[in-house]
Coordinates of C-alpha atoms in Angstrom, one line a residue:
X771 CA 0.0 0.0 0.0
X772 CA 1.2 3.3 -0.7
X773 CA 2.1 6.2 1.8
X774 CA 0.7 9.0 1.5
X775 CA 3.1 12.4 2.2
X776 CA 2.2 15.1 4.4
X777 CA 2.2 18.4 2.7
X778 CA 5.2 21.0 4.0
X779 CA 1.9 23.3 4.9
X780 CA -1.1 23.0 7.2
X781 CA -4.0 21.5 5.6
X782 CA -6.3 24.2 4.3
X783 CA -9.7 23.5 5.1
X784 CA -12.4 22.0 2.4
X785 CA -14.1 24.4 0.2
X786 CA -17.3 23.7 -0.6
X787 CA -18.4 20.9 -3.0
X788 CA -14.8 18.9 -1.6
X789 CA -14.8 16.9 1.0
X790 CA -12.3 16.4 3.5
X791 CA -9.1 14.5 2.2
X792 CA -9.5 15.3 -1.7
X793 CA -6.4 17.2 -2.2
X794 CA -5.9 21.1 -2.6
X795 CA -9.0 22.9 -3.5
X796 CA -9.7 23.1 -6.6
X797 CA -10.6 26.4 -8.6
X798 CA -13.9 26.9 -10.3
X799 CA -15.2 25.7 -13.9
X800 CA -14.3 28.6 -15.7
X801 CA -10.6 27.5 -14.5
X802 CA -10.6 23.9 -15.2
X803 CA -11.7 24.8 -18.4
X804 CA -9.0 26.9 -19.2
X805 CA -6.5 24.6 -18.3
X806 CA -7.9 22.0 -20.2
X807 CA -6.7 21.3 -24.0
X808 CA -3.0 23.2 -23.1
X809 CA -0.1 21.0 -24.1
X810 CA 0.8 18.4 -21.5
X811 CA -2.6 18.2 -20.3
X812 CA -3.7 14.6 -19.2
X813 CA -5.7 12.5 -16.8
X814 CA -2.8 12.1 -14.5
X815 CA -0.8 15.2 -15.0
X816 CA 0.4 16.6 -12.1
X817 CA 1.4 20.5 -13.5
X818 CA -1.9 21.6 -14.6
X819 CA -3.2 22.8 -11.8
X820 CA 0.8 24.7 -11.1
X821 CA 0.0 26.3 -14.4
X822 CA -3.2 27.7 -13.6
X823 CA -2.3 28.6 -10.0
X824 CA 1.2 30.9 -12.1
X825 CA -0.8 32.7 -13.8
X826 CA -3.3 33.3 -11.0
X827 CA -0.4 35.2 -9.4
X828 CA 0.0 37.4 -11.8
X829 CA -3.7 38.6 -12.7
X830 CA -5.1 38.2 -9.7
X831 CA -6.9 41.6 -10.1
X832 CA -8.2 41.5 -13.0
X833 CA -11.4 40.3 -12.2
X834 CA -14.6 41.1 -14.2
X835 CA -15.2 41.3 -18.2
X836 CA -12.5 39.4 -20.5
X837 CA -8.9 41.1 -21.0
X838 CA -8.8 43.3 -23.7
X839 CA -7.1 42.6 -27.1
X840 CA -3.6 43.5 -28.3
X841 CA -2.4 46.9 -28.9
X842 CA -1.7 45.7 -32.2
X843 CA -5.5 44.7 -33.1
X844 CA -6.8 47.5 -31.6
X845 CA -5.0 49.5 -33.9
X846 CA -6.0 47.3 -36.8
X847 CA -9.6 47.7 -35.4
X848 CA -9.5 51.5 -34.9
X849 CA -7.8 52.0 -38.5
X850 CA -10.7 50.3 -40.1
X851 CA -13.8 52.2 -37.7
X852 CA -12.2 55.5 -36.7
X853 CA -12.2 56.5 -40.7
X854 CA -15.9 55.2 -41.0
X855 CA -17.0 57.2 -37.5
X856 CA -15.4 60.5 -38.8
X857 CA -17.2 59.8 -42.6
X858 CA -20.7 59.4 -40.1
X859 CA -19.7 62.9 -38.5
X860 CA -18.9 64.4 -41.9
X861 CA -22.3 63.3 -43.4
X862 CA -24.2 64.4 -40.4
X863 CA -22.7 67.9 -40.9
X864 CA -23.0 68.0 -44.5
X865 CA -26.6 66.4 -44.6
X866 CA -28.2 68.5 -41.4
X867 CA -31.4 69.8 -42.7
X868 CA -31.6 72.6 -39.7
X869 CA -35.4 71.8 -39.8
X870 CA -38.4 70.3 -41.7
X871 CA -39.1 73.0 -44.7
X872 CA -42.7 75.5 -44.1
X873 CA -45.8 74.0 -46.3
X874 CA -49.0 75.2 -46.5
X875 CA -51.6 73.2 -45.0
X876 CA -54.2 70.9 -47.3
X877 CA -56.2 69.8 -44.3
X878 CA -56.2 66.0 -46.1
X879 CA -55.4 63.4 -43.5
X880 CA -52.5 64.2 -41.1
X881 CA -51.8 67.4 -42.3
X882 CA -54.7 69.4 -40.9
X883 CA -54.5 71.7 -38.0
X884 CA -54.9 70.3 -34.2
X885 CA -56.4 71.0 -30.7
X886 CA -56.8 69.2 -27.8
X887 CA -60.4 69.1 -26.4
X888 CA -62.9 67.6 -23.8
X889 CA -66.4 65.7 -24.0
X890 CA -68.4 67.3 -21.7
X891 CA -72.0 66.2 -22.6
X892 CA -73.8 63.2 -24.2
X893 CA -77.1 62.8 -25.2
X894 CA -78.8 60.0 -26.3
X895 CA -81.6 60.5 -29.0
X896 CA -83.4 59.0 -32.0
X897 CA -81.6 58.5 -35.1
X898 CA -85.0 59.3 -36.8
X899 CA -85.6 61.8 -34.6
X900 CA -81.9 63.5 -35.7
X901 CA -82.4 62.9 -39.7
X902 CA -85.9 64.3 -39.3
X903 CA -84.6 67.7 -37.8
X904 CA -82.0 68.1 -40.6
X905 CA -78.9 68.3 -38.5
X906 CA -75.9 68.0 -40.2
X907 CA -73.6 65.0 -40.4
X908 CA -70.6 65.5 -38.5
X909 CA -67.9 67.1 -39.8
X910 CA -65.4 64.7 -39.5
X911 CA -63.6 63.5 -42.5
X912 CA -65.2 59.8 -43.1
X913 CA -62.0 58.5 -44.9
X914 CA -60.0 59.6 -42.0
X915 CA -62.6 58.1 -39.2
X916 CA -63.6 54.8 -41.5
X917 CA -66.8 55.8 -40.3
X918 CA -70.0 56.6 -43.4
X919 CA -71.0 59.4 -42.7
X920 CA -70.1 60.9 -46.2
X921 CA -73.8 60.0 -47.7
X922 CA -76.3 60.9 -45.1
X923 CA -78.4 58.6 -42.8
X924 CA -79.9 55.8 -44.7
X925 CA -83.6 54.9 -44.6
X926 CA -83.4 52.2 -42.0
X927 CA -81.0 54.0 -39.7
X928 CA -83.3 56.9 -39.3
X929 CA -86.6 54.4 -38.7
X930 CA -84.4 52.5 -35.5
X931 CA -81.1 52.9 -33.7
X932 CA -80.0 55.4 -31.2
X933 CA -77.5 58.3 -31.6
X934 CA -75.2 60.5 -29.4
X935 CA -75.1 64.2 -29.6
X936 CA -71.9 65.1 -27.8
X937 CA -71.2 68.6 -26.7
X938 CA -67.2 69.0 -27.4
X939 CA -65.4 71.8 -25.1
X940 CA -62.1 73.3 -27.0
X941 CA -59.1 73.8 -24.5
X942 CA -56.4 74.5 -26.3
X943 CA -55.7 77.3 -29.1
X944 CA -56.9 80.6 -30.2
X945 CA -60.6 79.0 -29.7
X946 CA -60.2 78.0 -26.4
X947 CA -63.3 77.4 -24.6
X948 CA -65.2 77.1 -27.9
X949 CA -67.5 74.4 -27.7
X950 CA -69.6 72.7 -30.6
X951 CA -71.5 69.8 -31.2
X952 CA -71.4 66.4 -33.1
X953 CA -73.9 63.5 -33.8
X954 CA -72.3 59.8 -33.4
X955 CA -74.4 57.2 -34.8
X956 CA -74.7 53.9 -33.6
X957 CA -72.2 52.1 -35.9
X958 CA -69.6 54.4 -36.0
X959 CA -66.2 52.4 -34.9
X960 CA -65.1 55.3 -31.8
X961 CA -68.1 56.3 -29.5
X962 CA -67.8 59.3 -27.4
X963 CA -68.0 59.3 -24.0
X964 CA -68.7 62.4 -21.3
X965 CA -65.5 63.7 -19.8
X966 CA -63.2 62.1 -22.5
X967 CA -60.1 64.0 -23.8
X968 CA -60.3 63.9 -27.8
X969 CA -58.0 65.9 -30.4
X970 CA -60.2 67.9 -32.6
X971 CA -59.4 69.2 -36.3
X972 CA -59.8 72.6 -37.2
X973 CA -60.6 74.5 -40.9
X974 CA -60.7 78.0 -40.4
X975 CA -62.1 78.0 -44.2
X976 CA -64.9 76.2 -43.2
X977 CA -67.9 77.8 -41.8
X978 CA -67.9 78.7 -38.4
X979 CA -70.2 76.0 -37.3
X980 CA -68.4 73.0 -39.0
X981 CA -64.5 74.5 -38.2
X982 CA -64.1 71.7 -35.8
X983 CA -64.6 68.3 -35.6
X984 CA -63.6 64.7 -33.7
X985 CA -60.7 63.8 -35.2
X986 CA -59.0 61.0 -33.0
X987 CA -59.1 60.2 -29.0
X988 CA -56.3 61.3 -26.9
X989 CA -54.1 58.6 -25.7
X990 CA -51.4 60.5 -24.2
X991 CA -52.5 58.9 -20.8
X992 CA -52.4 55.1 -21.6
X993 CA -49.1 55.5 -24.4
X994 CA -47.3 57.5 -21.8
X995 CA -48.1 55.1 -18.7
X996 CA -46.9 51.7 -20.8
X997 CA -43.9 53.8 -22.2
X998 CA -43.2 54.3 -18.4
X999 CA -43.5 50.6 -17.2
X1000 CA -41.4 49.5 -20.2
X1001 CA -38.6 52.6 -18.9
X1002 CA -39.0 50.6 -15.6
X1003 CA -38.6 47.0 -16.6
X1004 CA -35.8 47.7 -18.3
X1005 CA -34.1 49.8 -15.3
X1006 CA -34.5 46.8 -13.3
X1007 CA -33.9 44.0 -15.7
X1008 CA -30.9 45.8 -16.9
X1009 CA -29.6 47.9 -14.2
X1010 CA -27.1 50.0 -16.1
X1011 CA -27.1 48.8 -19.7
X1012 CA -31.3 48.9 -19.1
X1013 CA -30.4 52.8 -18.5
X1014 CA -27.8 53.0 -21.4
X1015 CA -30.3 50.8 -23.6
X1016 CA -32.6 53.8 -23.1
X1017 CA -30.4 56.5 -23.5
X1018 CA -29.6 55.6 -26.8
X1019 CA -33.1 54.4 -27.8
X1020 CA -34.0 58.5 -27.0
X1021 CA -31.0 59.5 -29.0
X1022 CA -32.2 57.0 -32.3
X1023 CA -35.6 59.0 -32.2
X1024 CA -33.9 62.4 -32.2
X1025 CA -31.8 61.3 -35.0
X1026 CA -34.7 60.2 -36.5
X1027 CA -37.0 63.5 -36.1
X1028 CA -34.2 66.0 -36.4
X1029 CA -32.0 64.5 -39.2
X1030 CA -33.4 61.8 -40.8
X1031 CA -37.2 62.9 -41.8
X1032 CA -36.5 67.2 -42.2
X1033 CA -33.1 66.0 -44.4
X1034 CA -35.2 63.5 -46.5
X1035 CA -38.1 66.3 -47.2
X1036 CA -35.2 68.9 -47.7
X1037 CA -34.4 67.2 -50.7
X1038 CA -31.4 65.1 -49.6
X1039 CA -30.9 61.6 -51.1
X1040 CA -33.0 59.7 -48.8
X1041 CA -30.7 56.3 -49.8
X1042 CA -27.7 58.3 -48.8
X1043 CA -29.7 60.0 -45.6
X1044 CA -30.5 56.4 -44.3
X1045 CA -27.3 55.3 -44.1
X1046 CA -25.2 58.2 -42.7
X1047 CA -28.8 58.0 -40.1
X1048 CA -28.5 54.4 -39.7
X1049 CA -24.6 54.6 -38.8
X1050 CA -24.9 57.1 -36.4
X1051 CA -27.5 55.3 -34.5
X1052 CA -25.9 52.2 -34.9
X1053 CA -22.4 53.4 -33.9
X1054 CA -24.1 55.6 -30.2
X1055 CA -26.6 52.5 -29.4
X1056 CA -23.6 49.9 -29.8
X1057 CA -21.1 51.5 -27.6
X1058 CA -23.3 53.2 -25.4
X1059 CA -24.9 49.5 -24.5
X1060 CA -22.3 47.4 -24.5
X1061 CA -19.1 49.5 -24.1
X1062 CA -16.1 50.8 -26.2
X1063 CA -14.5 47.2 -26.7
X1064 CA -13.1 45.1 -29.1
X1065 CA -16.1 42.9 -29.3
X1066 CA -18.4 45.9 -29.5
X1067 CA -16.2 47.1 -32.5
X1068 CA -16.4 43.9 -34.2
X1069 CA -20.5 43.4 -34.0
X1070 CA -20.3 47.0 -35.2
X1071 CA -18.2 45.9 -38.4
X1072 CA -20.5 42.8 -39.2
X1073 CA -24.0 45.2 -38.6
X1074 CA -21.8 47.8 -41.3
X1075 CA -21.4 44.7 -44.2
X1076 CA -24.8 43.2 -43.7
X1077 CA -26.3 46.9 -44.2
X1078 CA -24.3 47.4 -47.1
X1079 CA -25.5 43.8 -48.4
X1080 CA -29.1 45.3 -47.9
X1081 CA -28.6 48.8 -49.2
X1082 CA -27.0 47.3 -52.8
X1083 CA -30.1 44.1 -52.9
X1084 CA -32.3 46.5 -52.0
X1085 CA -31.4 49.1 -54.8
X1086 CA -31.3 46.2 -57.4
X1087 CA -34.3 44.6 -56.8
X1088 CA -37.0 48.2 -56.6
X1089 CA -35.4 48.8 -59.5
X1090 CA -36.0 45.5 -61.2
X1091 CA -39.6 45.1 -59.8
X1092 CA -40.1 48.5 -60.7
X1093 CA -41.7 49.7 -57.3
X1094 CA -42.5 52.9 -57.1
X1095 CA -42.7 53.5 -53.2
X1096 CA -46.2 55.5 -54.1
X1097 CA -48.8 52.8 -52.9
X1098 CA -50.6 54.7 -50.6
X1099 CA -52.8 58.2 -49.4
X1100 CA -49.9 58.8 -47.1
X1101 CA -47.0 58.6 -49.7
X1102 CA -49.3 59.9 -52.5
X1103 CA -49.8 63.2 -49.8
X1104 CA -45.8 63.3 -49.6
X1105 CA -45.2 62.8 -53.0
X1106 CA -48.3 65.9 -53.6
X1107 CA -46.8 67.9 -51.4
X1108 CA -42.5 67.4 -51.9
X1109 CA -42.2 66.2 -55.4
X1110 CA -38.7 66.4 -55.5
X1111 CA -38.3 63.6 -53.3
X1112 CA -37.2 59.9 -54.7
X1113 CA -40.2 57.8 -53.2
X1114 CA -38.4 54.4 -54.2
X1115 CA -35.4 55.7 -52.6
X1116 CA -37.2 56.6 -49.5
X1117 CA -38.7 52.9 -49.8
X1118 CA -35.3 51.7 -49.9
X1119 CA -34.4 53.7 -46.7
X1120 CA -37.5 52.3 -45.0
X1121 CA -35.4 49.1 -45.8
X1122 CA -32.4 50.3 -44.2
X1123 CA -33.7 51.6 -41.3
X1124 CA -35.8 48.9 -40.3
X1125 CA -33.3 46.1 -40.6
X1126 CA -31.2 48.2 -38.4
X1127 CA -32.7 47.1 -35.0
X1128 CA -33.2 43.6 -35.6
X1129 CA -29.5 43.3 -37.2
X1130 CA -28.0 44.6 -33.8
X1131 CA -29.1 42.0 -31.7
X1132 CA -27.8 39.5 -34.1
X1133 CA -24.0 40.9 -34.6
X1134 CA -23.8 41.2 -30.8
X1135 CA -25.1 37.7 -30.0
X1136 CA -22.7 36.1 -32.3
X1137 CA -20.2 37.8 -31.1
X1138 CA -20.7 37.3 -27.7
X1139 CA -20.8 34.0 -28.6
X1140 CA -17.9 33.5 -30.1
X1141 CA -16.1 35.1 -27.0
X1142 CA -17.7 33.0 -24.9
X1143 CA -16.5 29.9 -26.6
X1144 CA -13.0 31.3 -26.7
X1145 CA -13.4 32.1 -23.3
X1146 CA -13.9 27.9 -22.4
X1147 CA -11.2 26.9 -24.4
X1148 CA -8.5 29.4 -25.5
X1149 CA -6.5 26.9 -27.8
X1150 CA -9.1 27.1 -30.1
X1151 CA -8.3 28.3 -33.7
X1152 CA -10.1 30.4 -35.7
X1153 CA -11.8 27.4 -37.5
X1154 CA -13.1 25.9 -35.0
X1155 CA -14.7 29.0 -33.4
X1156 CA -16.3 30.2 -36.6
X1157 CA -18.1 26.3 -36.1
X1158 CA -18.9 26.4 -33.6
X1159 CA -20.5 29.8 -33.7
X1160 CA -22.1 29.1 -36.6
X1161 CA -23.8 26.2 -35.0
X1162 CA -25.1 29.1 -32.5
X1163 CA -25.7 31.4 -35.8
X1164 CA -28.6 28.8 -37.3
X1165 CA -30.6 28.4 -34.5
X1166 CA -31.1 32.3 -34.4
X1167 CA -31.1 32.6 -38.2
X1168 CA -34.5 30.6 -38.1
X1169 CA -35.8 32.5 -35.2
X1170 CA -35.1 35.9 -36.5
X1171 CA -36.2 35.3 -39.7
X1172 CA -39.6 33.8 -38.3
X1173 CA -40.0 36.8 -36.2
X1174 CA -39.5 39.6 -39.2
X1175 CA -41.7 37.8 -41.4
X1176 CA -44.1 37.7 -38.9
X1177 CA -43.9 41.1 -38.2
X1178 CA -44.4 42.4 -42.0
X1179 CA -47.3 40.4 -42.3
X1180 CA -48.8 41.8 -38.9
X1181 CA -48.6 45.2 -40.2
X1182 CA -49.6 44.2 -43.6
X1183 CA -52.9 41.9 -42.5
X1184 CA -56.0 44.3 -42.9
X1185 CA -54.2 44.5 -46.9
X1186 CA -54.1 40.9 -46.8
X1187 CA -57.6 40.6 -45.3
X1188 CA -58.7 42.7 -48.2
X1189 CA -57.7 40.2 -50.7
X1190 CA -58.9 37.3 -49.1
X1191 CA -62.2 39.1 -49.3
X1192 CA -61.9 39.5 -52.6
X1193 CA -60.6 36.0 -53.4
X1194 CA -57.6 37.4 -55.5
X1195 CA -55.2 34.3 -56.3
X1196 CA -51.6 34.5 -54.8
X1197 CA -50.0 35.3 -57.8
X1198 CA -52.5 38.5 -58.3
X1199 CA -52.0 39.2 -54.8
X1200 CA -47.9 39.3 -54.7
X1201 CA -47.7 40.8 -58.0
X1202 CA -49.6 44.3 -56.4
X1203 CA -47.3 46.9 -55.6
X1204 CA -48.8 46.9 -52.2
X1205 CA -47.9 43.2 -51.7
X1206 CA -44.6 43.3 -53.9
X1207 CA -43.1 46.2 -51.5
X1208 CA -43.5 44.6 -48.5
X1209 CA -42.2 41.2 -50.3
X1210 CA -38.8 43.1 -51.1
X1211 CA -38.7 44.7 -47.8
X1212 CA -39.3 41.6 -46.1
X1213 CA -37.0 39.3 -47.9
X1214 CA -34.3 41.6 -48.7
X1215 CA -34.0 42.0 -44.6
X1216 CA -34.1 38.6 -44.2
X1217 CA -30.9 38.0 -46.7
X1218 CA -29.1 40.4 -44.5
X1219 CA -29.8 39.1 -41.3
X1220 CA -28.8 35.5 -42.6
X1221 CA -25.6 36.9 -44.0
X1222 CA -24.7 38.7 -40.7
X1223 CA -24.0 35.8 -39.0
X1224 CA -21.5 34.4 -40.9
X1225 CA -19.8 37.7 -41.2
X1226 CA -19.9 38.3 -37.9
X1227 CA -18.8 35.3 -36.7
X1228 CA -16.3 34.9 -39.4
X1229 CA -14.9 38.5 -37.8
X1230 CA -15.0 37.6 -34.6
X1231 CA -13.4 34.4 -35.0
X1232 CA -10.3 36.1 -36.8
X1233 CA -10.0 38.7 -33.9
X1234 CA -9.8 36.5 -31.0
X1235 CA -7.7 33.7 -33.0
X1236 CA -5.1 36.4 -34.5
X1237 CA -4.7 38.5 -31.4
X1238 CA -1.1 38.5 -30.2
X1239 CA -0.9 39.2 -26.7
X1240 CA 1.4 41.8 -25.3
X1241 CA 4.2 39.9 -22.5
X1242 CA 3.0 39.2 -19.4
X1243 CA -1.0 39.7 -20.2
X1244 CA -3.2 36.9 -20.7
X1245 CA -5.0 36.2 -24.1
X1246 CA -8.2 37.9 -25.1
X1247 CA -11.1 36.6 -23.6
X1248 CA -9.0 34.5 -20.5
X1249 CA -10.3 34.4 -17.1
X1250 CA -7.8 35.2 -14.3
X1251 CA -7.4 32.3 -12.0
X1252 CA -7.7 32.3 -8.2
X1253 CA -4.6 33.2 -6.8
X1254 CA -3.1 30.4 -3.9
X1255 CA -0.6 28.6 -2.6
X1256 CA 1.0 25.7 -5.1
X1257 CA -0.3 22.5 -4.1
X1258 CA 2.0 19.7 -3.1
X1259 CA 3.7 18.0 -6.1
X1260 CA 2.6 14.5 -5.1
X1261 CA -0.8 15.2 -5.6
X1262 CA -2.6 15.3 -8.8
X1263 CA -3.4 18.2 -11.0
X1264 CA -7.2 17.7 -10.4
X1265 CA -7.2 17.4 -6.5
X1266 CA -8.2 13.5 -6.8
X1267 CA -7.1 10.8 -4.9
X1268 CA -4.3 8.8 -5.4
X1269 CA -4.8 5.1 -5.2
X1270 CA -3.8 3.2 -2.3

C-alpha cells in the first residue's frame, strides 16, 4: 500500500463541494476549463493545476469582463472604424437639414390643423328623430374616421337605432373654450364618452359651425403610462445597460426627427440620408450598450457589411420590380406635397432603417458568442470558433427570420384581409405593388440578417484567434485564475485521490 506524504503546509480546510481528504482545493469551472486542452494536459498530470495557479499570481486583479485585445489589433480595429465614424460625423454635418421646410396646410389626412379638447356632454336621442330635424352630419372627415357618414343617414338608420349628440369643449388654441356639437351614430367604430379627452381638427375656411370636428381620442395617458413601465422594466432588468439601452433608444428617435425625416423632405438623397442616419445610430446605441470594446467594435463591423448587403439588394431589386414606393394616401400626400423627393429611394431607406434594430441584436449575440467559446477553451483556432458559432448562428437565423416575417405580415394583415375578401389568387396578390413592396422589404432584410451571421462570426473568429498578446498579459477573452498557494507535487493536478 502506498504512503501518502504530508504536505510542507497545514491543511487548508475543504471548500465547498470537496470533502475532506480530496487534495488542494480546486478552482472553479471557468478554471478547469482553461486549463484544459494546453499542451501536457492529461488524466494524471500533475502540472496543470501549477499552471493555472502561475498565472493566478500574476492577474489576480483582473477580475470582471475578459482582458482586452492587443495593442496591435486594436490598432487594426481603430484603423478600419475611426475612418468610418469621422465619414458618419462628416455626413451628419454636411446632410443636417436645420429643420423640416414650411408648407401650406391641405387639411387631407395628417396634415390638418390640431387641438386638444374635452367631452363634456352626451345625449342620447333618435336616429329618426336626428335625420328628421335636418342636423348636419358630423364634420369629421369619413376617410380619415372609417366611419359613413359621407352619404347621409340611410332609410333604416333613421326608422331604429339610437345616436349620441356630444357637446365638445375646445381647451387649447386661439378658440379656447369654444364648444360645438357632433352627432355619433350607432355604428360608428369610436363612440364618445362624457369627460373624454379627444383631439379635434380645425378648418378656419370652413364655416364657423363645422370648423371643428372629432378627429382622434387622446391617448397621451395610456401610451405615456406603458412607455413608463417599459422605462421601468428595463431599469430593473438591466440595471445600467437597461439605462444605457434607453439612452440611446431616445438618442435613435432624435436622429430620427431632427436629421433623418427634415433631411429627407429637404431634398437630400434619402438612400444616402438612411445610411449616414443608420450609422450614427448604430455606432451611439452599440457602444453606449455594451461598451467601447473590441467585441463591440467587431458586431459594429458585421452590422456595417450586412447593411451594405441590404442597401446594394435592396437598390437592385426596386429597380428591377419596378416599385415605385407611391402605394398609398400617405405617400401619395408626400409625394403631392414634396415632389422632389425619390419615393423608391425613401422605400429603400424604409429598408435600411428597419433592418437596423433587428441586425444589432444579431451581430452582438454572435459575437458574444464567439467570446464566450474562446473564453472555455482558448486553444481554439479560428476554425473551429467560426463552427462552432455558426452552429449558435442557425438556431437564431430561423428565429429571427420567423419573427421579421411575422412582423411584416402583422402590419400588412387588414391589406391581406382585403384580398382574401376579394378571393384574388396569390400570384395576383404578390404581383400588387402593395404586396410586392413589402415582399422586397421583407425578404431583402431577411438576406441580411442570414448573411450577418457568418460575417460576424467569421470577424470575430479572426480577432480572438489572430490576437497576439502583449508579455506578461493573458489572451483575449482569458479568465484570471484564483490566486493560492502551489499545491504539493505528489498530488494530482485535479485534486483526486491517489490510489492506495
Amino acid at each position: 500500500m502506498t504512503t501518502m506524504h504530508e504536505p510542507p503546509y497545514p491543511p487548508r480546510e475543504p471548500r465547498r463541494g470537496q470533502g475532506p481528504g480530496n487534495g488542494p482545493a480546486r478552482h472553479n469551472d471557468r478554471d478547469e476549463r482553461r486549463g484544459s486542452g494546453a499542451p501536457g494536459d492529461g488524466p494524471d498530470s500533475g502540472h496543470e493545476h501549477g499552471h493555472g495557479s502561475g498565472h493566478g499570481h500574476s492577474h489576480s486583479h483582473s477580475h470582471g469582463p475578459a482582458a482586452p485585445v492587443s495593442r496591435h489589433l486594436r490598432k487594426v480595429i481603430a484603423a478600419v472604424l475611426i475612418p468610418f465614424a469621422a465619414a458618419v460625423v462628416v455626413g451628419l454635418a454636411v446632410l443636417w437639414p436645420g429643420g423640416a421646410p414650411a408648407h401650406e396646410r391641405t387639411g387631407v389626412g395628417f396634415d390638418r390643423q390640431t387641438q386638444q379638447a374635452t367631452v363634456t356632454k352626451v345625449v342620447e336621442l333618435s336616429c329618426k328623430e336626428v335625420g328628421a330635424g335636418g342636423a348636419p352630419p358630423p364634420a369629421d372627415t369619413a376617410a380619415a374616421e372609417g366611419s359613413s357618414t359621407g352619404e347621409g343617414f340611410s332609410a333604416a338608420r333613421e326608422e331604429s337605432g339610437t345616436c349620441k349628440k356630444a357637446t365638445i369643449r375646445v381647451d387649447t388654441g386661439k378658440d379656447k373654450g369654444r364648444t360645438f356639437t357632433e352627432i355619433v351614430q350607432p355604428d360608428q367604430s369610436r363612440q364618445l364618452s362624457e369627460g373624454q379627452e379627444v383631439v379635434v381638427a380645425y378648418e378656419p375656411s370652413a364655416p364657423k359651425d363645422l370648423q371643428y370636428a372629432v378627429a382622434d381620442v387622446n391617448r397621451r395617458v395610456p401610451l405615456s403610462a406603458l412607455a413608463g413601465i417599459f422605462a421601468v422594466a428595463v431599469v430593473l432588468v438591466g440595471r445600467l445597460r437597461g439605462v444605457m439601452a434607453l439612452v440611446s433608444l431616445a438618442i435613435s428617435f432624435l436622429l430620427l426627427n431632427f436629421f433623418i425625416l427634415p433631411a429627407i423632405l429637404q431634398g437630400s438623397n434619402p438612400l444616402v440620408v438612411a445610411v449616414v442616419g443608420a450609422s450614427a445610430i448604430m455606432l451611439i446605441a452599440l457602444y453606449l450598450c455594451h461598451g467601447p470594446s473590441a467585441r463591440t467594435s467587431v458586431a459594429v463591423l458585421g452590422t456595417l457589411t450586412s447593411l451594405l448587403l441590404i442597401g446594394l439588394l435592396g437598390s437592385v431589386f426596386i429597380d428591377w420590380a419596378a416599385l415605385t414606393g407611391n402605394t398609398d394616401d400617405s405617400t401619395g400626400l408626400i409625394h403631392g406635397l414634396y415632389p422632389s423627393i425619390d419615393m423608391s429611394g425613401l422605400l429603400l431607406a424604409g429598408i435600411i432603417i428597419g433592418s437596423l434594430g433587428v441586425l444589432d441584436d444579431v451581430t452582438v449575440t454572435q459575437t458574444s458568442a464567439v467570446w464566450e467559446l474562446h473564453e472555455a477553451n482558448p486553444t481554439m483556432g479560428w476554425r473551429g470558433l467560426y463552427r462552432a458559432g455558426i452552429r449558435i448562428g442557425r438556431d437564431h437565423i430561423a428565429s429571427v427570420v420567423n419573427t421579421l416575417v411575422l412582423a411584416y405580415a402583422g402590419a400588412a394583415l387588414p391589406l391581406l384581409l382585403l384580398f382574401s375578401i376579394a378571393q384574388s389568387g396569390v400570384g395576383t396578390v404578390a404581383n400588387s405593388e402593395l404586396v410586392a413592396e413589402e415582399i422586397v422589404r421583407t425578404l431583402v432584410g431577411s438576406i441580411g440578417l442570414v448573411a450577418s451571421v457568418p460575417v460576424t462570426t467569421a470577424l470575430a473568429a479572426l480577432v480572438v484567434s489572430a490576437d497576439r498578446p502583449e508579455p506578461g498579459t493573458a489572451p483575449v477573452g482569458a479568465r484570471p485564475a484564483v490566486a493560492g498557494p502551489a499545491p504539493a507535487t505528489g498530488r494530482g493536478g485535479r485534486g483526486r485521490r491517489r490510489k492506495r
